């Protein structure tokens, strides 16, 4: 039985990504006839067409969709094999694709990147900042080597190494009655105007779960406030619009320094999130993921 070559699988993947034979050929650095011949040979091996040609470009057939799913896995494994062989005995050298969530990236990376550059001068780090669920999807699809995320989160199919525990703190307007207290009871915040990050940010769920609170609900015709980022959240609190929770990592990095915001611990059983480096279970980059976590702990 004839088997597809890696090159033929690459052609299929590029066709799916670029939607035309011309652009796929350019990305593959071959002529369009060369790419077309490779795809035709792949179709002979699979016993059916992998693409339909339309005016708007090419569309994958059912056979093509199934083949693409398998091809992506095979190409990722082949790439990992090459990287693993090249980096044998030299961890964290060459390309490493790291995803980072927005509530960690601007506060940990400024300290971590110089440390990584000093310790691993041959490392070429490619960073992708995004929400947890999208980073996990990219990680499982082989488009990231590891991701810096916060737990708790569903880690099925993944392994991880601990970086730090990040305490959750109460943040109140400077004029708030509790602003000068040493601690803030979560129940008092629940009765106030509680502002959180919008849905999709895991910090929102971590804060509510850690303090046993329910998400704020709209009252009447008004919608509950939500913020798109931590800096926006701090500005909203500083303007007196409500109260919130902030990670200690962000506060230590100076997030609230320029705002009229009082920050204090919560009267709860050490509410916190766990920062970890995650990778695909069984990945050849596992040792590098652990080494990366160890280095980040030093930051």
mmCIF file of N, CA and C in Angstrom, residues 140-252:
data_model
loop_
_atom_site.group_PDB
_atom_site.id
_atom_site.type_symbol
_atom_site.label_atom_id
_atom_site.label_comp_id
_atom_site.label_asym_id
_atom_site.label_seq_id
_atom_site.Cartn_x
_atom_site.Cartn_y
_atom_site.Cartn_z
ATOM 1 N N UNK A 140 -3.259 21.767 21.973
ATOM 2 C CA UNK A 140 -3.665 20.411 21.592
ATOM 3 C C UNK A 140 -3.555 20.188 20.085
ATOM 4 N N UNK A 141 -3.641 21.285 19.313
ATOM 5 C CA UNK A 141 -3.505 21.171 17.857
ATOM 6 C C UNK A 141 -2.047 21.171 17.414
ATOM 7 N N UNK A 142 -1.131 21.314 18.367
ATOM 8 C CA UNK A 142 0.286 21.299 18.029
ATOM 9 C C UNK A 142 0.823 22.626 17.536
ATOM 10 N N UNK A 143 0.039 23.708 17.662
ATOM 11 C CA UNK A 143 0.492 25.018 17.204
ATOM 12 C C UNK A 143 1.220 25.802 18.292
ATOM 13 N N UNK A 144 1.230 25.268 19.506
ATOM 14 C CA UNK A 144 2.031 25.802 20.600
ATOM 15 C C UNK A 144 2.801 24.651 21.239
ATOM 16 N N UNK A 145 3.973 24.940 21.786
ATOM 17 C CA UNK A 145 4.757 23.924 22.483
ATOM 18 C C UNK A 145 4.391 23.859 23.967
ATOM 19 N N UNK A 146 3.965 24.983 24.525
ATOM 20 C CA UNK A 146 3.570 25.037 25.935
ATOM 21 C C UNK A 146 2.727 26.285 26.138
ATOM 22 N N UNK A 147 2.057 26.356 27.275
ATOM 23 C CA UNK A 147 1.239 27.531 27.592
ATOM 24 C C UNK A 147 1.358 27.853 29.076
ATOM 25 N N UNK A 148 1.474 29.132 29.362
ATOM 26 C CA UNK A 148 1.530 29.624 30.735
ATOM 27 C C UNK A 148 0.118 30.057 31.110
ATOM 28 N N UNK A 149 -0.546 29.243 31.933
ATOM 29 C CA UNK A 149 -1.955 29.466 32.248
ATOM 30 C C UNK A 149 -2.167 29.412 33.766
ATOM 31 N N UNK A 150 -3.419 29.566 34.177
ATOM 32 C CA UNK A 150 -3.749 29.534 35.598
ATOM 33 C C UNK A 150 -4.765 28.426 35.866
ATOM 34 N N UNK A 151 -4.576 27.737 36.959
ATOM 35 C CA UNK A 151 -5.487 26.683 37.399
ATOM 36 C C UNK A 151 -6.321 27.196 38.563
ATOM 37 N N UNK A 152 -7.506 26.627 38.795
ATOM 38 C CA UNK A 152 -8.023 25.389 38.192
ATOM 39 C C UNK A 152 -8.547 25.588 36.780
ATOM 40 N N UNK A 153 -8.362 24.534 35.948
ATOM 41 C CA UNK A 153 -8.867 24.479 34.586
ATOM 42 C C UNK A 153 -8.878 23.010 34.179
ATOM 43 N N UNK A 154 -9.722 22.664 33.225
ATOM 44 C CA UNK A 154 -9.788 21.284 32.747
ATOM 45 C C UNK A 154 -8.485 20.955 32.014
ATOM 46 N N UNK A 155 -7.680 20.034 32.572
ATOM 47 C CA UNK A 155 -6.365 19.713 32.025
ATOM 48 C C UNK A 155 -6.339 18.346 31.345
ATOM 49 N N UNK A 156 -7.477 17.869 30.875
ATOM 50 C CA UNK A 156 -7.526 16.576 30.190
ATOM 51 C C UNK A 156 -6.610 16.593 28.968
ATOM 52 N N UNK A 157 -5.745 15.596 28.871
ATOM 53 C CA UNK A 157 -4.827 15.504 27.741
ATOM 54 C C UNK A 157 -3.588 16.355 27.882
ATOM 55 N N UNK A 158 -3.429 16.997 29.031
ATOM 56 C CA UNK A 158 -2.292 17.890 29.252
ATOM 57 C C UNK A 158 -1.524 17.493 30.507
ATOM 58 N N UNK A 159 -0.275 17.891 30.555
ATOM 59 C CA UNK A 159 0.543 17.767 31.761
ATOM 60 C C UNK A 159 1.017 19.178 32.114
ATOM 61 N N UNK A 160 1.452 19.374 33.349
ATOM 62 C CA UNK A 160 1.868 20.732 33.729
ATOM 63 C C UNK A 160 2.884 20.708 34.862
ATOM 64 N N UNK A 161 3.555 21.837 35.027
ATOM 65 C CA UNK A 161 4.517 22.028 36.118
ATOM 66 C C UNK A 161 4.201 23.343 36.819
ATOM 67 N N UNK A 162 4.315 23.331 38.142
ATOM 68 C CA UNK A 162 3.972 24.488 38.968
ATOM 69 C C UNK A 162 4.968 25.631 38.778
ATOM 70 N N UNK A 163 4.442 26.853 38.701
ATOM 71 C CA UNK A 163 5.280 28.053 38.670
ATOM 72 C C UNK A 163 5.112 28.862 39.949
ATOM 73 N N UNK A 164 3.866 29.193 40.307
ATOM 74 C CA UNK A 164 3.631 30.011 41.498
ATOM 75 C C UNK A 164 2.168 29.971 41.890
ATOM 76 N N UNK A 165 1.912 30.254 43.164
ATOM 77 C CA UNK A 165 0.555 30.514 43.642
ATOM 78 C C UNK A 165 0.367 32.024 43.695
ATOM 79 N N UNK A 166 -0.664 32.505 43.062
ATOM 80 C CA UNK A 166 -0.905 33.944 42.937
ATOM 81 C C UNK A 166 -2.150 34.313 43.739
ATOM 82 N N UNK A 167 -1.964 35.001 44.862
ATOM 83 C CA UNK A 167 -3.074 35.358 45.754
ATOM 84 C C UNK A 167 -4.024 36.338 45.074
ATOM 85 N N UNK A 168 -5.320 36.189 45.349
ATOM 86 C CA UNK A 168 -6.329 37.118 44.860
ATOM 87 C C UNK A 168 -6.630 38.140 45.950
ATOM 88 N N UNK A 169 -6.604 39.415 45.584
ATOM 89 C CA UNK A 169 -6.782 40.517 46.529
ATOM 90 C C UNK A 169 -8.051 41.304 46.205
ATOM 91 N N UNK A 170 -8.587 41.978 47.215
ATOM 92 C CA UNK A 170 -9.732 42.864 47.006
ATOM 93 C C UNK A 170 -9.227 44.223 46.556
ATOM 94 N N UNK A 171 -9.926 44.844 45.615
ATOM 95 C CA UNK A 171 -9.591 46.181 45.141
ATOM 96 C C UNK A 171 -10.841 47.056 45.238
ATOM 97 N N UNK A 172 -10.732 48.169 45.953
ATOM 98 C CA UNK A 172 -11.875 49.046 46.220
ATOM 99 C C UNK A 172 -11.523 50.488 45.857
ATOM 100 N N UNK A 173 -12.522 51.313 45.544
ATOM 101 C CA UNK A 173 -12.238 52.740 45.348
ATOM 102 C C UNK A 173 -11.619 53.331 46.618
ATOM 103 N N UNK A 174 -10.757 54.310 46.472
ATOM 104 C CA UNK A 174 -10.102 54.911 47.636
ATOM 105 C C UNK A 174 -11.076 55.510 48.634
ATOM 106 N N UNK A 175 -12.285 55.857 48.182
ATOM 107 C CA UNK A 175 -13.289 56.463 49.064
ATOM 108 C C UNK A 175 -14.236 55.440 49.681
ATOM 109 N N UNK A 176 -14.011 54.166 49.417
ATOM 110 C CA UNK A 176 -14.906 53.110 49.906
ATOM 111 C C UNK A 176 -14.819 53.009 51.434
ATOM 112 N N UNK A 177 -15.947 52.715 52.120
ATOM 113 C CA UNK A 177 -15.925 52.591 53.592
ATOM 114 C C UNK A 177 -14.924 51.562 54.109
ATOM 115 N N UNK A 178 -14.610 50.540 53.325
ATOM 116 C CA UNK A 178 -13.666 49.511 53.759
ATOM 117 C C UNK A 178 -12.223 49.804 53.333
ATOM 118 N N UNK A 179 -11.990 50.933 52.687
ATOM 119 C CA UNK A 179 -10.685 51.204 52.075
ATOM 120 C C UNK A 179 -9.538 51.186 53.075
ATOM 121 N N UNK A 180 -9.826 51.492 54.344
ATOM 122 C CA UNK A 180 -8.749 51.552 55.336
ATOM 123 C C UNK A 180 -8.706 50.326 56.245
ATOM 124 N N UNK A 181 -9.504 49.316 55.917
ATOM 125 C CA UNK A 181 -9.483 48.083 56.692
ATOM 126 C C UNK A 181 -8.269 47.236 56.297
ATOM 127 N N UNK A 182 -7.889 46.296 57.173
ATOM 128 C CA UNK A 182 -6.752 45.420 56.879
ATOM 129 C C UNK A 182 -7.146 44.271 55.959
ATOM 130 N N UNK A 183 -8.410 43.854 56.034
ATOM 131 C CA UNK A 183 -8.922 42.776 55.199
ATOM 132 C C UNK A 183 -10.325 43.114 54.738
ATOM 133 N N UNK A 184 -10.753 42.487 53.649
ATOM 134 C CA UNK A 184 -12.099 42.710 53.129
ATOM 135 C C UNK A 184 -12.853 41.390 53.083
ATOM 136 N N UNK A 185 -14.015 41.306 53.730
ATOM 137 C CA UNK A 185 -14.812 40.073 53.651
ATOM 138 C C UNK A 185 -15.466 39.953 52.274
ATOM 139 N N UNK A 186 -15.363 38.797 51.635
ATOM 140 C CA UNK A 186 -15.978 38.624 50.311
ATOM 141 C C UNK A 186 -17.470 38.938 50.291
ATOM 142 N N UNK A 187 -18.165 38.648 51.389
ATOM 143 C CA UNK A 187 -19.604 38.897 51.433
ATOM 144 C C UNK A 187 -19.916 40.383 51.290
ATOM 145 N N UNK A 188 -19.025 41.231 51.827
ATOM 146 C CA UNK A 188 -19.240 42.672 51.711
ATOM 147 C C UNK A 188 -19.074 43.127 50.261
ATOM 148 N N UNK A 189 -18.171 42.474 49.539
ATOM 149 C CA UNK A 189 -17.971 42.835 48.135
ATOM 150 C C UNK A 189 -19.154 42.407 47.284
ATOM 151 N N UNK A 190 -19.769 41.289 47.658
ATOM 152 C CA UNK A 190 -20.891 40.770 46.879
ATOM 153 C C UNK A 190 -22.081 41.719 46.927
ATOM 154 N N UNK A 191 -22.258 42.419 48.052
ATOM 155 C CA UNK A 191 -23.377 43.346 48.173
ATOM 156 C C UNK A 191 -23.082 44.681 47.513
ATOM 157 N N UNK A 192 -21.832 44.893 47.107
ATOM 158 C CA UNK A 192 -21.434 46.115 46.408
ATOM 159 C C UNK A 192 -21.576 45.885 44.905
ATOM 160 N N UNK A 193 -21.193 46.884 44.110
ATOM 161 C CA UNK A 193 -21.183 46.719 42.660
ATOM 162 C C UNK A 193 -19.910 45.992 42.271
ATOM 163 N N UNK A 194 -20.024 44.692 42.061
ATOM 164 C CA UNK A 194 -18.861 43.856 41.760
ATOM 165 C C UNK A 194 -18.592 43.874 40.260
ATOM 166 N N UNK A 195 -17.389 44.321 39.888
ATOM 167 C CA UNK A 195 -16.987 44.371 38.478
ATOM 168 C C UNK A 195 -15.932 43.298 38.248
ATOM 169 N N UNK A 196 -16.099 42.510 37.193
ATOM 170 C CA UNK A 196 -15.143 41.451 36.876
ATOM 171 C C UNK A 196 -14.722 41.556 35.421
ATOM 172 N N UNK A 197 -13.716 40.781 35.049
ATOM 173 C CA UNK A 197 -13.361 40.675 33.646
ATOM 174 C C UNK A 197 -14.498 39.983 32.900
ATOM 175 N N UNK A 198 -14.619 40.271 31.616
ATOM 176 C CA UNK A 198 -15.699 39.681 30.829
ATOM 177 C C UNK A 198 -15.537 38.166 30.741
ATOM 178 N N UNK A 199 -16.616 37.485 30.354
ATOM 179 C CA UNK A 199 -16.587 36.027 30.203
ATOM 180 C C UNK A 199 -15.455 35.607 29.265
ATOM 181 N N UNK A 200 -14.823 34.494 29.607
ATOM 182 C CA UNK A 200 -13.699 33.997 28.811
ATOM 183 C C UNK A 200 -12.390 34.109 29.551
ATOM 184 N N UNK A 201 -12.293 35.073 30.473
ATOM 185 C CA UNK A 201 -11.094 35.211 31.312
ATOM 186 C C UNK A 201 -11.235 34.270 32.513
ATOM 187 N N UNK A 202 -10.273 33.358 32.668
ATOM 188 C CA UNK A 202 -10.386 32.391 33.753
ATOM 189 C C UNK A 202 -10.254 33.051 35.124
ATOM 190 N N UNK A 203 -9.614 34.232 35.196
ATOM 191 C CA UNK A 203 -9.490 34.926 36.476
ATOM 192 C C UNK A 203 -10.868 35.242 37.059
ATOM 193 N N UNK A 204 -11.825 35.513 36.203
ATOM 194 C CA UNK A 204 -13.199 35.782 36.648
ATOM 195 C C UNK A 204 -13.736 34.586 37.428
ATOM 196 N N UNK A 205 -13.610 33.392 36.844
ATOM 197 C CA UNK A 205 -14.122 32.187 37.490
ATOM 198 C C UNK A 205 -13.323 31.844 38.744
ATOM 199 N N UNK A 206 -11.993 32.050 38.681
ATOM 200 C CA UNK A 206 -11.153 31.754 39.854
ATOM 201 C C UNK A 206 -11.560 32.610 41.049
ATOM 202 N N UNK A 207 -11.769 33.890 40.817
ATOM 203 C CA UNK A 207 -12.112 34.802 41.907
ATOM 204 C C UNK A 207 -13.460 34.441 42.529
ATOM 205 N N UNK A 208 -14.443 34.179 41.684
ATOM 206 C CA UNK A 208 -15.769 33.847 42.198
ATOM 207 C C UNK A 208 -15.754 32.527 42.954
ATOM 208 N N UNK A 209 -15.061 31.525 42.403
ATOM 209 C CA UNK A 209 -15.013 30.211 43.045
ATOM 210 C C UNK A 209 -14.253 30.275 44.361
ATOM 211 N N UNK A 210 -13.144 31.008 44.391
ATOM 212 C CA UNK A 210 -12.325 31.074 45.596
ATOM 213 C C UNK A 210 -13.069 31.726 46.748
ATOM 214 N N UNK A 211 -13.961 32.656 46.417
ATOM 215 C CA UNK A 211 -14.691 33.380 47.465
ATOM 216 C C UNK A 211 -16.128 32.903 47.628
ATOM 217 N N UNK A 212 -16.503 31.876 46.865
ATOM 218 C CA UNK A 212 -17.849 31.340 46.987
ATOM 219 C C UNK A 212 -18.939 32.314 46.588
ATOM 220 N N UNK A 213 -18.663 33.134 45.564
ATOM 221 C CA UNK A 213 -19.618 34.143 45.126
ATOM 222 C C UNK A 213 -20.251 33.761 43.797
ATOM 223 N N UNK A 214 -21.392 34.362 43.509
ATOM 224 C CA UNK A 214 -22.064 34.167 42.233
ATOM 225 C C UNK A 214 -21.743 35.344 41.309
ATOM 226 N N UNK A 215 -21.764 35.133 39.990
ATOM 227 C CA UNK A 215 -21.477 36.231 39.060
ATOM 228 C C UNK A 215 -22.471 37.368 39.256
ATOM 229 N N UNK A 216 -22.019 38.618 39.100
ATOM 230 C CA UNK A 216 -22.949 39.743 39.224
ATOM 231 C C UNK A 216 -24.004 39.693 38.136
ATOM 232 N N UNK A 217 -25.247 40.028 38.499
ATOM 233 C CA UNK A 217 -26.343 39.984 37.539
ATOM 234 C C UNK A 217 -26.821 41.397 37.239
ATOM 235 N N UNK A 218 -27.379 41.547 36.042
ATOM 236 C CA UNK A 218 -27.954 42.833 35.668
ATOM 237 C C UNK A 218 -29.179 43.114 36.529
ATOM 238 N N UNK A 219 -29.386 44.366 36.852
ATOM 239 C CA UNK A 219 -30.556 44.756 37.637
ATOM 240 C C UNK A 219 -31.444 45.635 36.768
ATOM 241 N N UNK A 220 -32.683 45.236 36.633
ATOM 242 C CA UNK A 220 -33.596 46.004 35.799
ATOM 243 C C UNK A 220 -33.153 45.988 34.352
ATOM 244 N N UNK A 221 -33.061 47.190 33.754
ATOM 245 C CA UNK A 221 -32.655 47.304 32.353
ATOM 246 C C UNK A 221 -31.153 47.499 32.217
ATOM 247 N N UNK A 222 -30.452 47.653 33.335
ATOM 248 C CA UNK A 222 -29.017 47.913 33.280
ATOM 249 C C UNK A 222 -28.243 46.609 33.245
ATOM 250 N N UNK A 223 -27.197 46.580 32.427
ATOM 251 C CA UNK A 223 -26.337 45.414 32.353
ATOM 252 C C UNK A 223 -25.217 45.542 33.379
ATOM 253 N N UNK A 224 -24.799 44.400 33.924
ATOM 254 C CA UNK A 224 -23.688 44.408 34.876
ATOM 255 C C UNK A 224 -22.415 44.827 34.145
ATOM 256 N N UNK A 225 -21.586 45.636 34.825
ATOM 257 C CA UNK A 225 -20.328 46.064 34.241
ATOM 258 C C UNK A 225 -19.369 44.885 34.107
ATOM 259 N N UNK A 226 -18.566 44.908 33.056
ATOM 260 C CA UNK A 226 -17.474 43.950 32.887
ATOM 261 C C UNK A 226 -16.351 44.670 32.161
ATOM 262 N N UNK A 227 -15.118 44.233 32.404
ATOM 263 C CA UNK A 227 -13.956 44.881 31.787
ATOM 264 C C UNK A 227 -13.260 43.912 30.846
ATOM 265 N N UNK A 228 -12.569 44.457 29.850
ATOM 266 C CA UNK A 228 -11.880 43.624 28.869
ATOM 267 C C UNK A 228 -10.442 43.320 29.271
ATOM 268 N N UNK A 229 -9.896 44.069 30.248
ATOM 269 C CA UNK A 229 -8.510 43.862 30.670
ATOM 270 C C UNK A 229 -8.341 44.333 32.104
ATOM 271 N N UNK A 230 -7.260 43.902 32.744
ATOM 272 C CA UNK A 230 -7.005 44.327 34.123
ATOM 273 C C UNK A 230 -6.770 45.839 34.245
ATOM 274 N N UNK A 231 -5.996 46.475 33.350
ATOM 275 C CA UNK A 231 -5.855 47.931 33.454
ATOM 276 C C UNK A 231 -7.194 48.661 33.372
ATOM 277 N N UNK A 232 -8.082 48.205 32.480
ATOM 278 C CA UNK A 232 -9.407 48.818 32.381
ATOM 279 C C UNK A 232 -10.198 48.588 33.659
ATOM 280 N N UNK A 233 -10.081 47.396 34.206
ATOM 281 C CA UNK A 233 -10.775 47.057 35.455
ATOM 282 C C UNK A 233 -10.344 47.990 36.579
ATOM 283 N N UNK A 234 -9.040 48.228 36.686
ATOM 284 C CA UNK A 234 -8.511 49.109 37.737
ATOM 285 C C UNK A 234 -9.035 50.535 37.553
ATOM 286 N N UNK A 235 -9.079 51.020 36.319
ATOM 287 C CA UNK A 235 -9.571 52.373 36.071
ATOM 288 C C UNK A 235 -11.045 52.496 36.433
ATOM 289 N N UNK A 236 -11.819 51.455 36.178
ATOM 290 C CA UNK A 236 -13.242 51.472 36.520
ATOM 291 C C UNK A 236 -13.431 51.534 38.035
ATOM 292 N N UNK A 237 -12.630 50.744 38.769
ATOM 293 C CA UNK A 237 -12.713 50.766 40.238
ATOM 294 C C UNK A 237 -12.248 52.113 40.770
ATOM 295 N N UNK A 238 -11.148 52.618 40.221
ATOM 296 C CA UNK A 238 -10.633 53.908 40.669
ATOM 297 C C UNK A 238 -11.601 55.049 40.424
ATOM 298 N N UNK A 239 -12.476 54.881 39.436
ATOM 299 C CA UNK A 239 -13.481 55.916 39.138
ATOM 300 C C UNK A 239 -14.731 55.774 39.996
ATOM 301 N N UNK A 240 -14.733 54.784 40.899
ATOM 302 C CA UNK A 240 -15.844 54.624 41.825
ATOM 303 C C UNK A 240 -17.001 53.817 41.280
ATOM 304 N N UNK A 241 -16.779 53.066 40.183
ATOM 305 C CA UNK A 241 -17.878 52.311 39.592
ATOM 306 C C UNK A 241 -18.184 51.014 40.317
ATOM 307 N N UNK A 242 -17.261 50.545 41.170
ATOM 308 C CA UNK A 242 -17.498 49.294 41.875
ATOM 309 C C UNK A 242 -16.233 48.746 42.486
ATOM 310 N N UNK A 243 -16.283 47.482 42.873
ATOM 311 C CA UNK A 243 -15.146 46.800 43.514
ATOM 312 C C UNK A 243 -14.792 45.564 42.684
ATOM 313 N N UNK A 244 -13.611 44.991 42.939
ATOM 314 C CA UNK A 244 -13.203 43.835 42.143
ATOM 315 C C UNK A 244 -12.166 43.011 42.886
ATOM 316 N N UNK A 245 -11.651 41.997 42.195
ATOM 317 C CA UNK A 245 -10.543 41.172 42.675
ATOM 318 C C UNK A 245 -9.373 41.340 41.717
ATOM 319 N N UNK A 246 -8.161 41.387 42.264
ATOM 320 C CA UNK A 246 -6.961 41.501 41.435
ATOM 321 C C UNK A 246 -5.934 40.459 41.867
ATOM 322 N N UNK A 247 -5.162 39.916 40.934
ATOM 323 C CA UNK A 247 -4.084 39.000 41.316
ATOM 324 C C UNK A 247 -2.922 39.766 41.929
ATOM 325 N N UNK A 248 -2.338 39.196 42.986
ATOM 326 C CA UNK A 248 -1.220 39.855 43.670
ATOM 327 C C UNK A 248 -0.061 40.117 42.709
ATOM 328 N N UNK A 249 0.133 39.232 41.738
ATOM 329 C CA UNK A 249 1.199 39.396 40.749
ATOM 330 C C UNK A 249 1.075 40.742 40.027
ATOM 331 N N UNK A 250 -0.159 41.096 39.654
ATOM 332 C CA UNK A 250 -0.385 42.343 38.933
ATOM 333 C C UNK A 250 -0.189 43.554 39.836
ATOM 334 N N UNK A 251 -0.646 43.445 41.069
ATOM 335 C CA UNK A 251 -0.490 44.549 42.023
ATOM 336 C C UNK A 251 0.988 44.786 42.311
ATOM 337 N N UNK A 252 1.752 43.719 42.505
ATOM 338 C CA UNK A 252 3.183 43.839 42.770
ATOM 339 C C UNK A 252 3.925 44.475 41.598
#
